[in-house]
Short mmCIF file of C-alpha atoms in Angstrom, two decimals:
data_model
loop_
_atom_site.label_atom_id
_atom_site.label_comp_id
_atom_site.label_asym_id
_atom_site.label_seq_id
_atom_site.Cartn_x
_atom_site.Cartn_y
_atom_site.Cartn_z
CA UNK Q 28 -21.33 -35.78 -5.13
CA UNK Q 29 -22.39 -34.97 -8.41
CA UNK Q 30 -18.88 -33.47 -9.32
CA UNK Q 31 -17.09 -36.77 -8.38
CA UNK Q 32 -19.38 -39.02 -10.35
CA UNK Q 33 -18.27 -36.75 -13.61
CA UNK Q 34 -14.76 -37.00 -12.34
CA UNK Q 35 -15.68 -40.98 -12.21
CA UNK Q 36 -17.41 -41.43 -15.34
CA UNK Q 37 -13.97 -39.29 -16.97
CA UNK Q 38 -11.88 -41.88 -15.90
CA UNK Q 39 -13.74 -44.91 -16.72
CA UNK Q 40 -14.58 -43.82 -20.13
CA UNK Q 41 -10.91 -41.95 -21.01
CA UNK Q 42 -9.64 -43.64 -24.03
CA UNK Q 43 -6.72 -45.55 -22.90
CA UNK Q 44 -6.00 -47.22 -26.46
CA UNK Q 45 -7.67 -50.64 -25.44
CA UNK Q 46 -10.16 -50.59 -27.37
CA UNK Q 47 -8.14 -51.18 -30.84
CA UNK Q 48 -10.04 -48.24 -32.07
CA UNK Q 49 -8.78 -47.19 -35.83
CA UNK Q 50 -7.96 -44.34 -36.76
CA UNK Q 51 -11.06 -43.85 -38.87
CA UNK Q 52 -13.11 -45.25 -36.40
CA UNK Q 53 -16.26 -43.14 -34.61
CA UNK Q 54 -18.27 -43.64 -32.00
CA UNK Q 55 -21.32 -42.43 -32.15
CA UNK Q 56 -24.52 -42.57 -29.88
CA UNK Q 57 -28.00 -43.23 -32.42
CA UNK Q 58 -30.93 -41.68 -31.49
CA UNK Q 59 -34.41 -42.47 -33.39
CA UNK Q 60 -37.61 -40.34 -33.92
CA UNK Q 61 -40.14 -43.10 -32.92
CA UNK Q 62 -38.05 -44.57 -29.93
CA UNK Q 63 -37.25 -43.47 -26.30
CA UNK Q 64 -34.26 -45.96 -26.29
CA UNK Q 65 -30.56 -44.58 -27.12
CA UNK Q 66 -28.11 -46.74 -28.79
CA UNK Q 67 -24.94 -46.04 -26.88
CA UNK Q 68 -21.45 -45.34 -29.16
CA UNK Q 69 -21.94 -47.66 -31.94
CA UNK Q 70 -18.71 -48.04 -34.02
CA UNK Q 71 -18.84 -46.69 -37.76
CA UNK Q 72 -15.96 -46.14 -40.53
CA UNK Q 73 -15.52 -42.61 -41.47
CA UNK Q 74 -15.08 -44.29 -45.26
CA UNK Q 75 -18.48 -45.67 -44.84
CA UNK Q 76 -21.15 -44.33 -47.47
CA UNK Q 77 -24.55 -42.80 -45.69
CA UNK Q 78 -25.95 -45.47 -47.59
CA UNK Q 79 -24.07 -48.31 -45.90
CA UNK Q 80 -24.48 -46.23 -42.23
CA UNK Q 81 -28.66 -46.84 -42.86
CA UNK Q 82 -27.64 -50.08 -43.38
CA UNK Q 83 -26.02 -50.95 -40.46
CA UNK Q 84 -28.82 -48.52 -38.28
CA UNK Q 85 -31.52 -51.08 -39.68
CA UNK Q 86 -30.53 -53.64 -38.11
CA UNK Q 87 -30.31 -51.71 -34.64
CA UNK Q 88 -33.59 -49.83 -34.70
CA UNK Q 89 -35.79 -51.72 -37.70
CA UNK Q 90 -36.72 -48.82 -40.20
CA UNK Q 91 -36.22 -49.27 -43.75
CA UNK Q 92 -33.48 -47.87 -45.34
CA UNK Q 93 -35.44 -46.15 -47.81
CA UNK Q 94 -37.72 -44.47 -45.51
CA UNK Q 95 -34.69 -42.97 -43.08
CA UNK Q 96 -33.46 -39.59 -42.84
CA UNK Q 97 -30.26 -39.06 -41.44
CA UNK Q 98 -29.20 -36.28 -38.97
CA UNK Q 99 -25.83 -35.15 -37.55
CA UNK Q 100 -25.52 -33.75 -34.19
CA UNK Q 101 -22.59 -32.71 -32.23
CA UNK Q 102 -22.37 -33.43 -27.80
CA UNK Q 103 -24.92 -31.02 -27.07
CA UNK Q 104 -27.49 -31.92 -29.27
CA UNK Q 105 -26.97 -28.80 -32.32
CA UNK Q 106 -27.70 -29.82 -35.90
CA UNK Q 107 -24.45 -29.99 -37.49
CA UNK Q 108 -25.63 -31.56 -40.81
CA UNK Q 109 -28.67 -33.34 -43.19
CA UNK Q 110 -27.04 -36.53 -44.22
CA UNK Q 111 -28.77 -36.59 -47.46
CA UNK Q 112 -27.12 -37.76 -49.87
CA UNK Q 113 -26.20 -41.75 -49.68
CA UNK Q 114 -23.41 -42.29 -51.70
CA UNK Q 115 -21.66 -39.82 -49.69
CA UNK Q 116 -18.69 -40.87 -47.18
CA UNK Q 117 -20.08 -40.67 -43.30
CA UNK Q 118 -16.06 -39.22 -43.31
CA UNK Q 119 -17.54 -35.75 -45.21
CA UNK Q 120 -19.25 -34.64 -42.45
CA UNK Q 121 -16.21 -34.94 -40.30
CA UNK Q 122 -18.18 -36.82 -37.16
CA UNK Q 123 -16.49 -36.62 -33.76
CA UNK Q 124 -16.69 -39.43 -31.19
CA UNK Q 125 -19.64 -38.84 -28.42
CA UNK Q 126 -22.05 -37.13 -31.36
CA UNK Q 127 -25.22 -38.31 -32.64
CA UNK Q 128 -26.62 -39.62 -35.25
CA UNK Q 129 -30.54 -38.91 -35.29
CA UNK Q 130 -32.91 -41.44 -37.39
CA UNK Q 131 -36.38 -40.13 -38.72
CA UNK Q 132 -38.26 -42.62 -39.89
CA UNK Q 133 -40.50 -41.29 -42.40
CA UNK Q 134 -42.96 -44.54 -42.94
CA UNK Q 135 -45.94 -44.67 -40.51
CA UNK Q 136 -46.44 -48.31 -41.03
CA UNK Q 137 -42.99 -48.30 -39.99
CA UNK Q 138 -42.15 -51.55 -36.86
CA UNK Q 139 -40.73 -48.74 -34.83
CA UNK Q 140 -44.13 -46.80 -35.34
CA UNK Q 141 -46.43 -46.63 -32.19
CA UNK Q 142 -44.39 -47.74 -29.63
CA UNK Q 143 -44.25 -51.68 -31.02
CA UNK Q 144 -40.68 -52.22 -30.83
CA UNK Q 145 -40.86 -50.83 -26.89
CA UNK Q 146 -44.39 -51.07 -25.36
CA UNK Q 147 -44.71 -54.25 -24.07
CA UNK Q 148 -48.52 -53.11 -23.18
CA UNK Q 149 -48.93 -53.71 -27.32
CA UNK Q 150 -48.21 -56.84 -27.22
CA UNK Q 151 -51.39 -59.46 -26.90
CA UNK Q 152 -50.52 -62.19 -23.52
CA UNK Q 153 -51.47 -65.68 -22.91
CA UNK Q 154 -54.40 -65.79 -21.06
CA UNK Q 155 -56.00 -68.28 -19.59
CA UNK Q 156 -58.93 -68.75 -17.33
CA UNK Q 157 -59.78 -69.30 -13.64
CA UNK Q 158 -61.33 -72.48 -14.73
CA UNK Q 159 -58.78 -74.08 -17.04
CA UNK Q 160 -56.17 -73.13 -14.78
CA UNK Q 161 -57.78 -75.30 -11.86
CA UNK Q 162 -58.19 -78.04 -14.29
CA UNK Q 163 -54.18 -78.45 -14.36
CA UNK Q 164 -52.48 -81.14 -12.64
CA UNK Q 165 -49.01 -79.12 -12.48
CA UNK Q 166 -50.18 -75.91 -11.47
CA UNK Q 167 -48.94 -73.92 -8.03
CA UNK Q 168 -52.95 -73.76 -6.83
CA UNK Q 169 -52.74 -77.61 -7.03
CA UNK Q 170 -49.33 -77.91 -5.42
CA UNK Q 171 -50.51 -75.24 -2.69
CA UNK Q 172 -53.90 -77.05 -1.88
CA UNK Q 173 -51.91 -80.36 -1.84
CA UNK Q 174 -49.75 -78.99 1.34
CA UNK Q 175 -52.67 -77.41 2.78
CA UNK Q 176 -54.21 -80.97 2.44
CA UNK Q 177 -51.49 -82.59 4.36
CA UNK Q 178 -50.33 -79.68 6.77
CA UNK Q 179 -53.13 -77.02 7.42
CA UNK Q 180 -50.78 -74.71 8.80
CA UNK Q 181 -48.94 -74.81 5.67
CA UNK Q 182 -47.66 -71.61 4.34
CA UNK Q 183 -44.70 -70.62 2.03
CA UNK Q 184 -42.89 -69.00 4.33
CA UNK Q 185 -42.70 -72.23 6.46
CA UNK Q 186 -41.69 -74.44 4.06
CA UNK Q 187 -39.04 -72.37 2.61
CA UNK Q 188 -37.66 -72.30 6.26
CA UNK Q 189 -38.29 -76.32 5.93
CA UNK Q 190 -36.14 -76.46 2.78
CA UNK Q 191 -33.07 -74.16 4.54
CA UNK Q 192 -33.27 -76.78 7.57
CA UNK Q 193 -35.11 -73.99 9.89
CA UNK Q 194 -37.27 -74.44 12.72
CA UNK Q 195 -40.00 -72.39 11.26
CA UNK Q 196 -41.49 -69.70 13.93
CA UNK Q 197 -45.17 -68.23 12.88
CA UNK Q 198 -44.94 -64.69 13.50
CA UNK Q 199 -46.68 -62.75 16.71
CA UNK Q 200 -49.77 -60.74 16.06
CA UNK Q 201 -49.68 -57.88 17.51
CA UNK Q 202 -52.80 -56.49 19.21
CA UNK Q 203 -51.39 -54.21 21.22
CA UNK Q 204 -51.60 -50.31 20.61
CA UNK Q 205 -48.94 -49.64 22.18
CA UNK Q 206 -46.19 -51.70 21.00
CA UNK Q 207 -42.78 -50.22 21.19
CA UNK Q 208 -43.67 -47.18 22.26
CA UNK Q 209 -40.61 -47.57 24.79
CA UNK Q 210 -38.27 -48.06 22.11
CA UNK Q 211 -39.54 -45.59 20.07
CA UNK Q 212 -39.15 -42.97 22.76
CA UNK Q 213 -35.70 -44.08 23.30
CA UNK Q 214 -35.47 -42.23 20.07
CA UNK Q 215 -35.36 -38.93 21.70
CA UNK Q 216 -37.87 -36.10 22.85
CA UNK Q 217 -37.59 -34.95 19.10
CA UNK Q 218 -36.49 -37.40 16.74
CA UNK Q 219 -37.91 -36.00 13.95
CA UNK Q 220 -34.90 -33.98 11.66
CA UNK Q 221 -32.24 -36.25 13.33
CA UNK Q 222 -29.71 -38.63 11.44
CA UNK Q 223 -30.12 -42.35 11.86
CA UNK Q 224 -29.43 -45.95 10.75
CA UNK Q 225 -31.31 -48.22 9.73
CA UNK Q 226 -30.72 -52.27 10.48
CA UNK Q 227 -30.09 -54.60 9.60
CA UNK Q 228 -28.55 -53.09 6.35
CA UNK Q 229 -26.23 -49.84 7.98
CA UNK Q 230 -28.86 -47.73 5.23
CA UNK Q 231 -28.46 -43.90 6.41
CA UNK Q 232 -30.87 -41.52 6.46
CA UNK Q 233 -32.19 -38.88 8.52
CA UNK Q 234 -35.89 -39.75 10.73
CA UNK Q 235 -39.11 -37.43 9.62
CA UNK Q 236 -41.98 -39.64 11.63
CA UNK Q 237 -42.42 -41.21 14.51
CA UNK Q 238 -45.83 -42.56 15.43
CA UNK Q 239 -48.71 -44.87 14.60
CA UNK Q 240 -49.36 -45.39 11.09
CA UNK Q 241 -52.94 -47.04 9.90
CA UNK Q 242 -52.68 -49.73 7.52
CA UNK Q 243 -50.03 -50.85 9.14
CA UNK Q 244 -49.41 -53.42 12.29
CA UNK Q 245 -50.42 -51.94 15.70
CA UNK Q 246 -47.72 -49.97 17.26
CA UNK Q 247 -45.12 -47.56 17.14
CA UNK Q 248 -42.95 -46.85 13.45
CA UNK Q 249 -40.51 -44.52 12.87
CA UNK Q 250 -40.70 -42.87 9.32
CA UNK Q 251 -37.38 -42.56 7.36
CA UNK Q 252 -36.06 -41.02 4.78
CA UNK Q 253 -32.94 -42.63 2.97
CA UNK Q 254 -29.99 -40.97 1.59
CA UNK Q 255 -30.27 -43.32 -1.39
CA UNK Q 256 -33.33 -44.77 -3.16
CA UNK Q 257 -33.20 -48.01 -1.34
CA UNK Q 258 -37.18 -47.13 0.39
CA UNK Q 259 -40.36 -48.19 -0.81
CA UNK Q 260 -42.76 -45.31 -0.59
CA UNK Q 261 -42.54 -41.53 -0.53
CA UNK Q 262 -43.74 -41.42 3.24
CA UNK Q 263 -47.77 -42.55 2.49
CA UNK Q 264 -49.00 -46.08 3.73
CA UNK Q 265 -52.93 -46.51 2.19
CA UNK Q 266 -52.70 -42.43 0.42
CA UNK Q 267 -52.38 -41.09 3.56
CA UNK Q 268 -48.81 -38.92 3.72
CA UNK Q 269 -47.19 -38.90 7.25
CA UNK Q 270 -44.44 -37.55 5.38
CA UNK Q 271 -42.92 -36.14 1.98
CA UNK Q 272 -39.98 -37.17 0.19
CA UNK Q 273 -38.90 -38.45 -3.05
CA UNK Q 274 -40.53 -41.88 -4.05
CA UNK Q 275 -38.34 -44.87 -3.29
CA UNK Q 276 -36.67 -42.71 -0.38
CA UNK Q 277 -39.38 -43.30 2.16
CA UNK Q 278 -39.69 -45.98 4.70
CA UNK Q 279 -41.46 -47.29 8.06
CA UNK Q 280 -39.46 -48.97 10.83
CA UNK Q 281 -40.28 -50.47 13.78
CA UNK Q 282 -37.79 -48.46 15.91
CA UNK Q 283 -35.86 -51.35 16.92
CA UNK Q 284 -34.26 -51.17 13.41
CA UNK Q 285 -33.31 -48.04 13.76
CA UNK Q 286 -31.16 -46.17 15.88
CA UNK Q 287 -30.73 -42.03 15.99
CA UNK Q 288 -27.02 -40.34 16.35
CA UNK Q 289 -24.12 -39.08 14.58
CA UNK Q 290 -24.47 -40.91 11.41
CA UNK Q 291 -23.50 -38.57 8.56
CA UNK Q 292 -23.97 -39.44 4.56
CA UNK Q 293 -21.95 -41.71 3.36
CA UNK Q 294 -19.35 -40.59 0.92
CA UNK Q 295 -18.89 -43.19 -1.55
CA UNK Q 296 -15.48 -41.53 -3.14
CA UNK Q 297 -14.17 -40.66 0.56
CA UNK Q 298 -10.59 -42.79 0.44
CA UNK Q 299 -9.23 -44.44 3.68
CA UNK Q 300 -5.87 -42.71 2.97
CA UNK Q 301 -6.95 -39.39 3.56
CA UNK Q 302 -5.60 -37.28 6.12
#
């Protein structure tokens, strides 16, 4: 799999002329000492001065010119050369498309300093209080205790069912311990290990639990574990693990959603017109 996404990513990004790329045109990737972001192949002149490439970098990353210090790296990451001297052509250093330039931003009060161009934790929120929010006459408390008022078995999930012109059905609690153990035996005398599907959806995966799981509804679930990171836990419900697998992998089913047999992993690259 991981071979034919290279092969993939090789052909989308071959250079098929399209682009109207000059001949002393680069693309380069920018990375930056005080961010985690990458600025993917940004287009620079090979007669550009260093001087006019901090230029341009301000404007994508927000240090001052005068307090950057420029770095050339080839694919892999090697130091190929100090860009120190601006009136220098970014051309000298002879720059091949894919390498990167690396920003160090020298000024500590610097915007880019701290995480304040990325942490959005930095950054002071509205607040308001329980109080003043009740005193609103727009707010979705108001609106909610309005239906409520009017309909006391009001919920959101019956009147979005209203709005789509459905019959709105309140869902069975279930109070029995029991429920679906019948289906989840259907599953096999040992389902655990074997390859499944998962409805509605056709998600793949192979089962790793089947049982009763607290913190969940009463009854029987069947624990999966996706091929792809379309789950929601790593196989714990509450801290308790019934099973272990990478996070966003895991998932409980009722075992009416799922159904064990010959259900192998999907290969996205597999062509129809194969023999």
């Amino acid at each position: 799999m991981a071979a034919a996404l290279r092969d993939l990513k090789s052909y989308v990004t071959t250079n098929t002329g399209a682009q109207n790329q000059a001949e002393s045109t680069v693309l380069l990737m920018v990375t930056h000492s005080n961010l985690k972001a990458r600025f993917m192949e940004i287009r620079f002149d090979r007669h550009m001065s260093v001087l006019r490439v901090k230029e341009k970098l301000m404007t994508h990353c927000g240090s001052n010119v005068s307090t950057m210090r420029l770095q050339l790296k080839d694919w892999d990451g090697a130091l190929v050369a100090e860009m120190c001297e601006d009136a220098k052509m970014l051309g000298y250093y002879s720059p091949e498309d894919g390498w990167y330039i690396h920003v160090i931003d020298s000024d500590a009060a610097s915007a880019s300093a701290g995480g304040w161009l990325e942490d959005v934790s930095k950054v002071k929120k509205y607040e308001m209080s329980d109080e003043e929010y009740g005193r609103r006459a727009d707010s979705y408390r108001g609106w909610k205790q309005a239906q409520v008022a009017k309909d006391p078995t009001w919920c959101l999930e019956k009147h979005m069912a209203e709005k789509r012109g459905e019959v709105w059905v309140p869902p069975v609690k279930v109070e029995d311990e029991e429920h679906m153990a019948e289906e989840a035996a259907a599953l096999g005398p040992a389902p655990v290990g074997t390859r499944c599907e998962v409805n509605p959806g056709g998600k793949r995966g192979t089962v790793q639990f089947v049982g009763k799981v607290e913190g969940l509804p009463l009854g029987w679930w069947v624990g999966v574990e996706f091929d792809e990171p379309v789950g929601k836990n790593s196989g714990s419900v509450n801290g308790k693990t019934y099973f272990e697998c990478p996070d966003g992998y895991g998932s409980f089913q009722r075992p009416t959603n799922v159904v064990a047999g010959d259900f192998p992993v999907i290969d996205e690259f597999a062509s129809d017109d194969e023999i």
